[in-house]
Each structure stands twice: as structure tokens, then as C-alpha cells.
Amino acid sequence: MNHLKVENEDHLYRDVNTGAIINTDRSSFAKYKASRNKYRNMEHELDYVKSEINDLKTLLKQLIKSDGSHSS
């Protein structure tokens, strides 16, 4: 596999066979992955909270409906 250094970029190389750019900066890649995982976890937490709120809304509607039918 032949690689050529990308001009003015310390950690970037171009694969001469495929034209792909290869980043050899493992530290930056690890930071990127950690950031991506943190974002995904936050999305999952937000989805969970939304689900819980919807469940609470449903329960409140049921309580209001059942209370209204017994108040007569």
C-alpha cells in the first residue's frame, strides 16, 4: 500500500491506489469517538425522558377522565 503525505497536514496521507485520505492521528480519532459516543448517550437519555413524559401525560389524562366520570 503506497501513501503520499498530504501537503501542510501532519497526520494526513493519501492512498495512491484508492485516493482515500488516511488520518494517522489516533489521539484525535479517539477524542472524536468519545465525543460521538457521548452525543449518542445524550440522545438516548433524551429519548428516554421524552418517553417518560409521554407516559406521565397518558396517566394524567386517564386520572382526569376517571375523576370526571365519578364526580356526577
CSV table of C-alpha atoms in Angstrom, one decimal, residues 21-68:
chain,number,residue,atom,x,y,z
A,21,ILE,CA,-7.3,10.2,2.8
A,22,ILE,CA,-5.9,8.5,5.8
A,23,ASN,CA,-5.7,10.2,9.2
A,24,THR,CA,-2.9,8.7,11.4
A,25,ASP,CA,-3.7,10.9,14.4
A,26,ARG,CA,-5.0,8.2,16.7
A,27,SER,CA,-5.5,10.7,19.6
A,28,SER,CA,-7.8,12.9,17.6
A,29,PHE,CA,-9.7,9.9,16.4
A,30,ALA,CA,-10.2,8.6,20.0
A,31,LYS,CA,-11.4,12.0,21.0
A,32,TYR,CA,-13.9,12.0,18.1
A,33,LYS,CA,-15.2,8.6,19.0
A,34,ALA,CA,-15.6,9.6,22.7
A,35,SER,CA,-17.5,12.7,21.7
A,36,ARG,CA,-19.7,10.8,19.3
A,37,ASN,CA,-20.5,8.2,22.0
A,38,LYS,CA,-21.3,11.0,24.5
A,39,TYR,CA,-23.7,12.6,22.0
A,40,ARG,CA,-25.4,9.2,21.3
A,41,ASN,CA,-25.8,8.6,25.0
A,42,MET,CA,-27.3,12.0,25.4
A,43,GLU,CA,-29.7,11.3,22.6
A,44,HIS,CA,-30.7,8.0,24.2
A,45,GLU,CA,-31.3,9.8,27.6
A,46,LEU,CA,-33.4,12.4,25.9
A,47,ASP,CA,-35.5,9.8,24.1
A,48,TYR,CA,-36.0,8.0,27.5
A,49,VAL,CA,-37.1,11.3,29.2
A,50,LYS,CA,-39.5,12.0,26.4
A,51,SER,CA,-41.0,8.6,26.7
A,52,GLU,CA,-41.4,9.0,30.5
A,53,ILE,CA,-43.1,12.4,30.0
A,54,ASN,CA,-45.5,10.8,27.5
A,55,ASP,CA,-46.3,8.1,29.9
A,56,LEU,CA,-47.0,10.7,32.6
A,57,LYS,CA,-49.2,12.6,30.3
A,58,THR,CA,-51.2,9.5,29.5
A,59,LEU,CA,-51.6,8.7,33.2
A,60,LEU,CA,-52.7,12.2,33.9
A,61,LYS,CA,-55.3,12.1,31.2
A,62,GLN,CA,-56.6,8.8,32.5
A,63,LEU,CA,-56.8,10.2,36.0
A,64,ILE,CA,-58.6,13.3,34.8
A,65,LYS,CA,-61.0,11.2,32.7
A,66,SER,CA,-61.8,8.7,35.5
A,67,ASP,CA,-62.2,11.6,38.1
A,68,GLY,CA,-64.6,13.4,35.8
